[in-house]
Each structure stands twice: as structure tokens, then as C-alpha cells.
mmCIF file of C-alpha atoms in Angstrom:
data_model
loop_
_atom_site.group_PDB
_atom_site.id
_atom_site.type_symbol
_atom_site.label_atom_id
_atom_site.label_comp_id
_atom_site.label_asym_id
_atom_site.label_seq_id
_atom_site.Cartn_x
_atom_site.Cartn_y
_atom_site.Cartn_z
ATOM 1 C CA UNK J 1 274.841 30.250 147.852
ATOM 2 C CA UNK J 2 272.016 32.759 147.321
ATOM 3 C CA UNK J 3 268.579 31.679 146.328
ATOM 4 C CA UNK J 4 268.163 31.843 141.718
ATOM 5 C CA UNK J 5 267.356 35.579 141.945
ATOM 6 C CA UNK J 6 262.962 36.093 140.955
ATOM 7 C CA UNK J 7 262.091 37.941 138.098
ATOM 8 C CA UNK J 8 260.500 40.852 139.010
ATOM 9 C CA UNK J 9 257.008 39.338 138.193
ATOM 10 C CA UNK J 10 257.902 36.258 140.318
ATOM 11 C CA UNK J 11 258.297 38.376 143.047
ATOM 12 C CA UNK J 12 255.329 40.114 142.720
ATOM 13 C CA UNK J 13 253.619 37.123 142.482
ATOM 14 C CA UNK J 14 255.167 35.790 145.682
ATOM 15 C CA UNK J 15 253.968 39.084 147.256
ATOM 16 C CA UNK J 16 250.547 39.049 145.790
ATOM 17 C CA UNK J 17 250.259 35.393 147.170
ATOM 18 C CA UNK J 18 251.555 36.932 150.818
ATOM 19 C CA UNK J 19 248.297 39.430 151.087
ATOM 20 C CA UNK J 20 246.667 39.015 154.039
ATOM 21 C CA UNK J 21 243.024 37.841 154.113
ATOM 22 C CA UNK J 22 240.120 40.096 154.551
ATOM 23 C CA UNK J 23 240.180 40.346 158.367
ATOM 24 C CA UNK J 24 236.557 41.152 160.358
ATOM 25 C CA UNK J 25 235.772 42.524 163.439
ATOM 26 C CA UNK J 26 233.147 40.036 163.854
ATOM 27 C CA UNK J 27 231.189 41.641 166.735
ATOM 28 C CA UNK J 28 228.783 44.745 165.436
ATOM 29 C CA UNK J 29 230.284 48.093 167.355
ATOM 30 C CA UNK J 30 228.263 48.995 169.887
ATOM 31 C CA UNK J 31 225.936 51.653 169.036
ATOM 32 C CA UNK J 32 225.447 54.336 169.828
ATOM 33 C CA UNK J 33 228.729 55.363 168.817
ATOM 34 C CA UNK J 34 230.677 56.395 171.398
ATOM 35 C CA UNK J 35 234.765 57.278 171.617
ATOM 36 C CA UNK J 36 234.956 53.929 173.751
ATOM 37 C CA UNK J 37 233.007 51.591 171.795
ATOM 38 C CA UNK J 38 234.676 53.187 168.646
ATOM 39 C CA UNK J 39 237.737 53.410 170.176
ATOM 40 C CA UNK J 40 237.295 49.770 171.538
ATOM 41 C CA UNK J 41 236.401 48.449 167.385
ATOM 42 C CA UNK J 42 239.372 50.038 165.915
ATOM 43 C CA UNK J 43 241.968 48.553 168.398
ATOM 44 C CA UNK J 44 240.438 45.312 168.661
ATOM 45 C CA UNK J 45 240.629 44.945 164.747
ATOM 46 C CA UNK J 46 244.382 45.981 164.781
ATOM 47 C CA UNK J 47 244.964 43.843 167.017
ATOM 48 C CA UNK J 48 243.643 41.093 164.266
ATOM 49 C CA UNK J 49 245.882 42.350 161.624
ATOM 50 C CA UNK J 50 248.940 42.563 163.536
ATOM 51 C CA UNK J 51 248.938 39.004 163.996
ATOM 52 C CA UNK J 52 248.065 38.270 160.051
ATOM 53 C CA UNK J 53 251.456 40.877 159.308
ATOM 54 C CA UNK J 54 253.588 39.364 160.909
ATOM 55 C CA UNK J 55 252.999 36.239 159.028
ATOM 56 C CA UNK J 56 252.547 38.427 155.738
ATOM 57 C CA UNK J 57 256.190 40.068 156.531
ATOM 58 C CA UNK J 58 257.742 36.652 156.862
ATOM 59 C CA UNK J 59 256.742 35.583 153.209
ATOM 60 C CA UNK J 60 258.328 38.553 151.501
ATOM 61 C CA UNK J 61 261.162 37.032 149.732
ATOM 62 C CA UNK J 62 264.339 37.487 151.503
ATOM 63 C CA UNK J 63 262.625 39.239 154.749
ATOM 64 C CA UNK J 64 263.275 36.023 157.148
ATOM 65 C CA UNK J 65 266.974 35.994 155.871
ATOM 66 C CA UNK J 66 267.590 39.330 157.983
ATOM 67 C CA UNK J 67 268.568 39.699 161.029
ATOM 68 C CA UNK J 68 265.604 38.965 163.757
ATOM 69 C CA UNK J 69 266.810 42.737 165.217
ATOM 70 C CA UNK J 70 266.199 43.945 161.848
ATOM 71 C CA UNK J 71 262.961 42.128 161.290
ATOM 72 C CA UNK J 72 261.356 43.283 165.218
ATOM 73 C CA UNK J 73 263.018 47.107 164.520
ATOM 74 C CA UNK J 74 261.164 47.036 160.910
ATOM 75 C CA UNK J 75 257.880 46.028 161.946
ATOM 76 C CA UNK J 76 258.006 48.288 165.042
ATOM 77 C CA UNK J 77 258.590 51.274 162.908
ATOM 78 C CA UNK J 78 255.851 50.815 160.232
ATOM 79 C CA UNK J 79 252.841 48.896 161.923
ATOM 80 C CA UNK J 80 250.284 51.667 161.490
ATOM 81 C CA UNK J 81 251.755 52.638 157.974
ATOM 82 C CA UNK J 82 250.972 48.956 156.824
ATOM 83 C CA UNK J 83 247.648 48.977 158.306
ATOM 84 C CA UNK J 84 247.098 52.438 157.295
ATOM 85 C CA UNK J 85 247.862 51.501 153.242
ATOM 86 C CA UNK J 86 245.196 48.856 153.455
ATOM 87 C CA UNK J 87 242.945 50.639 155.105
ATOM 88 C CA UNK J 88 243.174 53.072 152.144
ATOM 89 C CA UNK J 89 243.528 50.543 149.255
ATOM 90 C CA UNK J 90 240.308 49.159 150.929
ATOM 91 C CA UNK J 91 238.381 52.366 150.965
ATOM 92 C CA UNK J 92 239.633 53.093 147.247
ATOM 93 C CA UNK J 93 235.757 52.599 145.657
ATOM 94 C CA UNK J 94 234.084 54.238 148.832
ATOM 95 C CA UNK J 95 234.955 58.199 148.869
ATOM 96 C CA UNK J 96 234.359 59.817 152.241
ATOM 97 C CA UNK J 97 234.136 56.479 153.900
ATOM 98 C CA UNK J 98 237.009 54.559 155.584
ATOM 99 C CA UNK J 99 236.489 50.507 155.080
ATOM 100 C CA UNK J 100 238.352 49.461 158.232
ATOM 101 C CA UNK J 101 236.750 45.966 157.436
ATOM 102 C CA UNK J 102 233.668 44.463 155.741
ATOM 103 C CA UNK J 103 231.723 44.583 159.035
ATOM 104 C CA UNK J 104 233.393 47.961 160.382
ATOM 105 C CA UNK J 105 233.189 51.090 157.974
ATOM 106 C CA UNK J 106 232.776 55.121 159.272
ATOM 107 C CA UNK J 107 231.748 57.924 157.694
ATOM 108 C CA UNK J 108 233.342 61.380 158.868
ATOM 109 C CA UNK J 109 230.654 62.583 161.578
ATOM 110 C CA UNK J 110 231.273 59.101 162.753
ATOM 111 C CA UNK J 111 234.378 59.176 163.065
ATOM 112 C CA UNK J 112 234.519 62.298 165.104
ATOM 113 C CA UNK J 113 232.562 61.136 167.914
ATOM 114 C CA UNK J 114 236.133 60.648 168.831
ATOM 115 C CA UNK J 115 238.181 63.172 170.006
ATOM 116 C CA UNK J 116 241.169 64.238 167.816
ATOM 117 C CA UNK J 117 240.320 61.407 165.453
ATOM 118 C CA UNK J 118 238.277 63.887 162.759
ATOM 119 C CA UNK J 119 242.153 64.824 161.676
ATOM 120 C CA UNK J 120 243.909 61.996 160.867
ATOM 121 C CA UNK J 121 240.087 60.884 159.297
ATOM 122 C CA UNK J 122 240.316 63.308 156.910
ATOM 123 C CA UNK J 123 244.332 62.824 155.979
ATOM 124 C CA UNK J 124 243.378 58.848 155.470
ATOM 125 C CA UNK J 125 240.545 60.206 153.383
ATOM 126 C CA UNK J 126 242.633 62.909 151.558
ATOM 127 C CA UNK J 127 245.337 60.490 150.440
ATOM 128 C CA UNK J 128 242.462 57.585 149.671
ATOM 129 C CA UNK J 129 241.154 59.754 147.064
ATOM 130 C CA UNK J 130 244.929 60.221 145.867
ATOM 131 C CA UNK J 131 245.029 56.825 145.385
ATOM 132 C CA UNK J 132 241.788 56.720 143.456
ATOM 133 C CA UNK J 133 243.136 59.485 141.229
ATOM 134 C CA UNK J 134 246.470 57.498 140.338
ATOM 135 C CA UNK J 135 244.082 54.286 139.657
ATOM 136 C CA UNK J 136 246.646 52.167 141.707
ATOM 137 C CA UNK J 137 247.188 49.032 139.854
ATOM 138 C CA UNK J 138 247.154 46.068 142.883
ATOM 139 C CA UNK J 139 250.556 45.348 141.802
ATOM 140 C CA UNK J 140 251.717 48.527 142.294
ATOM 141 C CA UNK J 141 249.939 48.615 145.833
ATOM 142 C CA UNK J 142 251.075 45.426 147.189
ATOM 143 C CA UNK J 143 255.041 46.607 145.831
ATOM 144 C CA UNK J 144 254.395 50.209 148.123
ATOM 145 C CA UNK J 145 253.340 48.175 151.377
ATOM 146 C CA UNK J 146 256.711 45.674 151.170
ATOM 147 C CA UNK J 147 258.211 49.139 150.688
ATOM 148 C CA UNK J 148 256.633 50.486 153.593
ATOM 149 C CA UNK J 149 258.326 47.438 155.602
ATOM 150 C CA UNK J 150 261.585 47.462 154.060
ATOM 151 C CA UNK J 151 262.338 51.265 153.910
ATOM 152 C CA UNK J 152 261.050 51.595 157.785
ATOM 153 C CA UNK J 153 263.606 51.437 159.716
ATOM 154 C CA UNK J 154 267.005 53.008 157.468
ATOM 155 C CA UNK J 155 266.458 55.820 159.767
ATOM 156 C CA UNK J 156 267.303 53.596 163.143
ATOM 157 C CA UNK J 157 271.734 53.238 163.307
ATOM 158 C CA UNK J 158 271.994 49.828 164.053
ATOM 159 C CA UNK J 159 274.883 48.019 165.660
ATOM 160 C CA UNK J 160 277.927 47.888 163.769
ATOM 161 C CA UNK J 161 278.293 44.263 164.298
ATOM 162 C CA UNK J 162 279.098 42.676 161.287
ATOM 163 C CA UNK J 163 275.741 40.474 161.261
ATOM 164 C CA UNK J 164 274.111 43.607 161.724
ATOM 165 C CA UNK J 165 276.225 44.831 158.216
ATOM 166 C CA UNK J 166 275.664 41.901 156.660
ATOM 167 C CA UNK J 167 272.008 42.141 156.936
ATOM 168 C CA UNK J 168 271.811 45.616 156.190
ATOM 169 C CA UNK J 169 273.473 44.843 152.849
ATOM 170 C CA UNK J 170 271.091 42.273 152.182
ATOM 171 C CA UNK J 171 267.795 44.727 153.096
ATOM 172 C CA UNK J 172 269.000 47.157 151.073
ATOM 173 C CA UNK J 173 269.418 44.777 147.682
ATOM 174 C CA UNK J 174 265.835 43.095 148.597
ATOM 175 C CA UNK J 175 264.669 46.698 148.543
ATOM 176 C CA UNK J 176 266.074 47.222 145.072
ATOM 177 C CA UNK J 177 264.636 44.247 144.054
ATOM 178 C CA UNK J 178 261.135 45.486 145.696
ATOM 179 C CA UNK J 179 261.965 48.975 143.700
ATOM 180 C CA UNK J 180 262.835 46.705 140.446
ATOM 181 C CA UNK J 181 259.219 44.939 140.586
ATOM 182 C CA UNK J 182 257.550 47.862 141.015
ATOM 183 C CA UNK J 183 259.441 49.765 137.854
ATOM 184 C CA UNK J 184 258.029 46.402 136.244
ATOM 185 C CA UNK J 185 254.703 47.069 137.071
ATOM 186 C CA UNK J 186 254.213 50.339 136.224
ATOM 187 C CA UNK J 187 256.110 49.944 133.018
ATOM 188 C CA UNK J 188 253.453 46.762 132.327
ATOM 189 C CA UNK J 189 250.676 49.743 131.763
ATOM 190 C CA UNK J 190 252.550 50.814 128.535
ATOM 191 C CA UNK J 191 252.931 54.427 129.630
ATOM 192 C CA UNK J 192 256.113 56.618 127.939
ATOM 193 C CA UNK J 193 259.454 55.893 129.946
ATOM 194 C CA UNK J 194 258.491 59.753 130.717
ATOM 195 C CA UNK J 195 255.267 58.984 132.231
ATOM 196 C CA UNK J 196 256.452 56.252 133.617
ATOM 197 C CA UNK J 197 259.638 57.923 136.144
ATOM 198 C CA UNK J 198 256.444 60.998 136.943
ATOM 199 C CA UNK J 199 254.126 57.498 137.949
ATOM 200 C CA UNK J 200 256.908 56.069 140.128
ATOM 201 C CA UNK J 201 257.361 59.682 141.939
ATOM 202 C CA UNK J 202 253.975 60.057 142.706
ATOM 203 C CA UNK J 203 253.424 56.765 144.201
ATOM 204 C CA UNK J 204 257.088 56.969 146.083
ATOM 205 C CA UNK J 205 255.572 60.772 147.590
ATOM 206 C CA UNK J 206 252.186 58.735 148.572
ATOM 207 C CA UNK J 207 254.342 56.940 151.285
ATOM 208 C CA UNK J 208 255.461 60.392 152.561
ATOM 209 C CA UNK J 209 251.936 61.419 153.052
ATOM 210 C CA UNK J 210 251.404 57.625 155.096
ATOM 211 C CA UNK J 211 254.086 58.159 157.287
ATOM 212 C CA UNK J 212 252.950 61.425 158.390
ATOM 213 C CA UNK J 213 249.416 60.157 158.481
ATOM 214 C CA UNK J 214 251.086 57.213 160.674
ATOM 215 C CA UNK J 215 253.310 59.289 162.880
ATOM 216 C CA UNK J 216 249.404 61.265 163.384
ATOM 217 C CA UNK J 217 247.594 58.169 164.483
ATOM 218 C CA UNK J 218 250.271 56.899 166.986
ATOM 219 C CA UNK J 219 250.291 59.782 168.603
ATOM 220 C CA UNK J 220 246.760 59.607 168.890
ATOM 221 C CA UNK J 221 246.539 56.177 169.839
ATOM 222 C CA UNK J 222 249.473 56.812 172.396
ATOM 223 C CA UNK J 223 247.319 59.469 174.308
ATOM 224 C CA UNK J 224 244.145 57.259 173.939
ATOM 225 C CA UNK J 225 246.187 55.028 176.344
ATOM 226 C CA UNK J 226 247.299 57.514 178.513
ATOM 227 C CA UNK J 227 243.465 58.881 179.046
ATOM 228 C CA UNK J 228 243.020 54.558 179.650
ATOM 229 C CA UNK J 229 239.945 55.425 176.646
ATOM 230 C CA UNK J 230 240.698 51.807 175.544
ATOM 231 C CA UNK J 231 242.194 48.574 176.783
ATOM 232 C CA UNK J 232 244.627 47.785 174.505
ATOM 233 C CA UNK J 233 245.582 44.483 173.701
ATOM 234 C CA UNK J 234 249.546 42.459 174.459
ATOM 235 C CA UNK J 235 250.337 42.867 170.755
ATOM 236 C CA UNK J 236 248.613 45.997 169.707
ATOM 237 C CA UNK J 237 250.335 47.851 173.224
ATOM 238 C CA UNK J 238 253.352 46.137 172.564
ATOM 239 C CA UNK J 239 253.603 47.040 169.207
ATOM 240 C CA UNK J 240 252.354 51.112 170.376
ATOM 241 C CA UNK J 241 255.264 51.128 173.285
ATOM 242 C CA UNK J 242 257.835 49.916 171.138
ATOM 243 C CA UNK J 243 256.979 52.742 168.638
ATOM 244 C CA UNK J 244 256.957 55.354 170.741
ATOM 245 C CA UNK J 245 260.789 54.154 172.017
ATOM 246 C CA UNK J 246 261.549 54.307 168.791
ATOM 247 C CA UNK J 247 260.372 57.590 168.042
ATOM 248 C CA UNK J 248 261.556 59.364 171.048
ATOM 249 C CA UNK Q 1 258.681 42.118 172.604
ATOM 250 C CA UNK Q 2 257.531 38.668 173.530
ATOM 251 C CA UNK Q 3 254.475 38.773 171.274
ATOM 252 C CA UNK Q 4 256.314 40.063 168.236
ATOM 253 C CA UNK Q 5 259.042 37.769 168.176
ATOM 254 C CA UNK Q 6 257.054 34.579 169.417
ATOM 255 C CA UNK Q 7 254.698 35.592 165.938
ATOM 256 C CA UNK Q 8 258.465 35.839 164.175
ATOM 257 C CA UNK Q 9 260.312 32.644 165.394
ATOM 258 C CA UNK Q 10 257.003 30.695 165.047
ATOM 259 C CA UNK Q 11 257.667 27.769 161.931
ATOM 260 C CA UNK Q 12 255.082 29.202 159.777
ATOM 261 C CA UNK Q 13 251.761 26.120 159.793
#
């Protein structure tokens, strides 16, 4: 018997209460800055906030009820998205500036003390300041990242097995009831059923802008670990290699 | 993926 379907605020609620906590680096970066020791900060954080999504992905309703292939192939596919919307909805009130944590914030010229990094600085920067335009409501945002997860991996052709159907049928209604929530949120700031549908497209084309900024930053990270710039950690490399399997 | 799914099959605390 399925679960009393949530409300669309329930969910929301459910997913508000699944956020992550604010996650530090907890050592200052070594300055001066250097591509290692900046290099060596970034991946060392991720590292941090791998771990909390994996335990944020397993309290979206319904996302534990899938198939464990579904759930590894999902997170696989849209790691560096995930991060990459926080990152942004964290450097919403700081323009130019990316707040990769409390303790670890760049400016641009910092930034490109790393090679090839000056780039994808100024996409995450570029679609920040999107975000600050739309005035994304923390409902909204936390609706977009379970998005993120749940739309990830449509593009891999699973198995035909029927466990594999079954749970596809299942990801696909939890992702209408993702979409439903956030049609409930936007409609919550009393805009026209016009401006409403516009809202929803422009905040659907922001993910389109994340997974190219995404696709960016792996490949960036993936030739980061071919120069050996950084050590990267069992999850973070795990996480990277898996990608790239995916992607190729 | 033996970090990943040992983070996955782990009873949350």
C-alpha cells in the first residue's frame, strides 16, 4: 500500500527539514593563494558535502523507495550540480563573490590563481546574479535541487528489468510530485496564473545553465587529477570517476 | 562505489 500521498506543502516541508547544515572547511586556506592550496580547499570541502548529500538524498520522500541502481546512477550524475546550486543560493547576497562556506569565500582574481577555473567562476557568478534577479523564494530553491537529483539521470537507459521499470515509474511520479510542490510555491507569491507558468520557466531554464556549469567544473576537476594538482579524496574521486563513466 | 553505497545502505542515526 503506498504511503497517504503529502500535500505539496508537506513535502516541502519534509524537504526544507532535509537541508543540509552549513558545512566549514575548518582549516584557514593556506595563503598565499596558490592553485594547490586552492585547489586543495575546494576538494577537501566537497568532500564534506558529499557525505551530508547523501544523507540529504535519502530523506526526500520516496527517494529510498527506488531502486539502489537508481539511487547510486542519480547521485553520480548530479553531484557537482547539487553542490553547485548551493554554492549559488549561498552566494545570493554577495555579488562577485562565491560563498563556498562561511570560512572559505573567493573573489574573481582569487579564483584565477587557478588555471581554467576564472571560467566556470564567472558562469557560477553569472547565474548567482540570475538567481538574485528572480528573488528565489527558499522554497522554490530547495524544490530545484530535489529536481536536480531526480531529473539526473532520465538520460542513462537503464535495465529493462522489471524492478528497474517499476522504479522508474515510481521516480517519475515523485518527480511530479517535486514539480507539483514547486507550482505550489510559486503560486503561494500571488502572482497571475500568467506570471506564474513565465516564473516556473525561468527557474526550470536556471537548471540548464547548472548543468552546463556542472558538466564545466568536472571537466575541470577531471584534468586537475590528471595534472595530480590535488589529492582527491575516496568519495570525492569516487564520485569524479564514476561521472566521467557516465559521461563518456 | 563502495563509499557511495556504504553512505546509502547505512540505517540513517
Amino acid at each position: 500500500l503506498n504511503p497517504p500521498a503529502l500535500t505539496p506543502e508537506q513535502l516541502i516541508q519534509q524537504i526544507m527539514e532535509a537541508e543540509p547544515p552549513e558545512i566549514y572547511l575548518m582549516k584557514d586556506i593556506r595563503r598565499p593563494l596558490t592553485e594547490a592550496n586552492v585547489m586543495m580547499s575546494l576538494t577537501n570541502l566537497a568532500d564534506k558535502e558529499l557525505v551530508h548529500m547523501i544523507s540529504w538524498a535519502k530523506k526526500i520522500p520516496g527517494f529510498v523507495e527506488l531502486s539502489l541502481l537508481d539511487q547510486v546512477h542519480m547521485l553520480e550524475c548530479c553531484w557537482l550540480e547539487v553542490l553547485m546550486i548551493g554554492l549559488m543560493w549561498r552566494s545570493v547576497n554577495h555579488p562577485g563573490k562565491l560563498i563556498f562556506s562561511p570560512d572559505l569565500s573567493l573573489s574573481r582574481e582569487e579564483g584565477s590563481c587557478v588555471q581554467g577555473f576564472v571560467e566556470i567562476f564567472d558562469m557560477l557568478v553569472a547565474a548567482t546574479s540570475r538567481v538574485r534577479e528572480l528573488k528565489l523564494q527558499r522554497e522554490e530553491y530547495v524544490c530545484l535541487k530535489a529536481m536536480i537529483l531526480l531529473n539526473s539521470n532520465m538520460c542513462l537507459t537503464s535495465s529493462e528489468g522489471s524492478d528497474e521499470l517499476q522504479s522508474r515509474s515510481k521516480l517519475l511520479r515523485l518527480l511530479d510530485t517535486v514539480t507539483d510542490a514547486l507550482v505550489w510555491a510559486i503560486a503561494k507569491t500571488g502572482l497571475t496564473f500568467r506570471q506564474q507558468y513565465t516564473r516556473l520557466a525561468h527557474l526550470l531554464m536556471l537548471l540548464s545553465h547548472i548543468r552546463h556549469v556542472s558538466n564545466k567544473g568536472m571537466d575541470h576537476l577531471h584534468c586537475m587529477k590528471m595534472k595530480n594538482m590535488v589529492p582527491l579524496y575516496d568519495l570525492l574521486l569516487e564520485m569524479l570517476d564514476a561521472h566521467i563513466v557516465h559521461s563518456s | 562505489h563502495t563509499k557511495l553505497l556504504q553512505l546509502l545502505t547505512t540505517k540513517p542515526e
